[in-house]
């Protein structure tokens, strides 16, 4: 079949042989590695294995191995054609194939090394958060959740709410060791997306990214909407609540543009104000309880236990626990900025937020039952402001309302910060446009990430019909899904990256118990309100589909180009021919974005070629690229393994859709040298892949910024 001419040209291959290679092959001899065992006792060479019979397994490793290779163009370059028929009938399909790889020896120059050192120093200077400032960034979301957790729990648990809320907040004792081990192994921001990216496939990591984005947006929306609800309960606003939420998002967008350090200071100020307010409320409640006695508590207890059986009590307590875990919202945001927390402070941050959460939630609920009539507590949304009115009067009620508005608005800041870290990781992984990496010149705030997330949060609230109940239902299931990702990530880390150094190490029993508790709580929330599945699924499917399209954009363009190729009448129109040419150009551009695999000496040996094969297979399945740099750092002392060139040629031939270049870099494998290489090759370190480092590895994996893709 003749092929009509296309309006766009394939890559320039002048002077290159584009005909499919002939059946003539060349042979490459792989010499045996030099070994003292091959020498006799007197220092002479040992007797080679007998040629009269097949060699034994022990002696076969010392034979000369001949490997048949396809003939490469003598001048280099060329296209790696295969015998696979093309699916394109009318277009020249050279863009489906890649060129032959080349081997390069490289010495990093002074400018590269200086740039690498600068990148490492900048990363170290970014570690600025101590235990208190790091606690404050998520603390407003964590400790502010008491304002919307209490009404939900008391509505289903009644007089058993203090027990349910105490048990729910104690569940964090299961998650804390899990989160500490993950952060010790992979102190990389953007978790749990980055956790799953390093211990599993990219598809599963994108599922985590979709849940994370929804969680951060829901945190911001629910916090802002609850703050407006508290405010409208006391004063009449001259504008609708949806306008007030927009104003809150705009205000904290401007605060976020001031930078991480200033945002942390503001968050710490808000958190201290909230803790002082809660302490004043507790002191006033204690004094009022001592003055009023237990009469209200007995009345509430009697009213709550009317016509109840043991099964009813168990059901109410269980449902209260399932809803009470929402008092822990905000903990999932801490790992998203773990790379900015100083070493050794992360466990302290979790501790600093967990204990006050237990204290504030349990005591608040106890004081409500002891001092507020049960019917009033169940029917009122602003439970703590009602408590303040009873124990101290209107002045404390106003104080509580102001504090609620401020600390809940601080939860918006938590969501923005977590989303910015996630967007940066996605942009470095080429899943979002590179403009998300741009920062303001003075504050270094990621302006596009902040503005985009604030706009997305407002759209999320608007598409729910400005209904806080719908967003809250979606938020409850999404948050539980995110918390389930932590024990799942640790389980995969133990199985797939067990050699990775980390302290402490959590037992498998705790991991499985955490997964079981998460599953039970998710089931309980669905049982209380099955509609949360529909709301969460609707938003999740849209976000996950968007991320999937960004991951498979080359395939999408390929399908569109195939549809264009099949419809011959489109080739007769000038504008469609121009679009076809632009699609082919875009396809070639997207496929030429390179990635890098950093290999060790023991992976290049003949017996370890399967490791390299699986690494290339990972790239083929998870990265849409036709340009791969296989890189090896070497010292003069050790030299270069003799099998390297032959094995590289085999791999280059085994993947006709990928150009595999071999780069030999003189120098030691250090974070600064890897950063210098990234600058030289114009490849971000997040797209440089390594094997899992062992316990004797001299550096922390976070210093390299690379991705772990094999055991």
XYZ file of C-alpha atoms in Angstrom, residues 38-40 44-48:
8
model
C 41.305 -18.075 37.782
C 44.974 -18.131 38.603
C 46.920 -21.134 39.674
C 49.968 -18.601 36.172
C 46.681 -18.497 34.388
C 44.357 -21.396 35.191
C 43.198 -23.896 32.634
C 40.116 -22.665 30.760
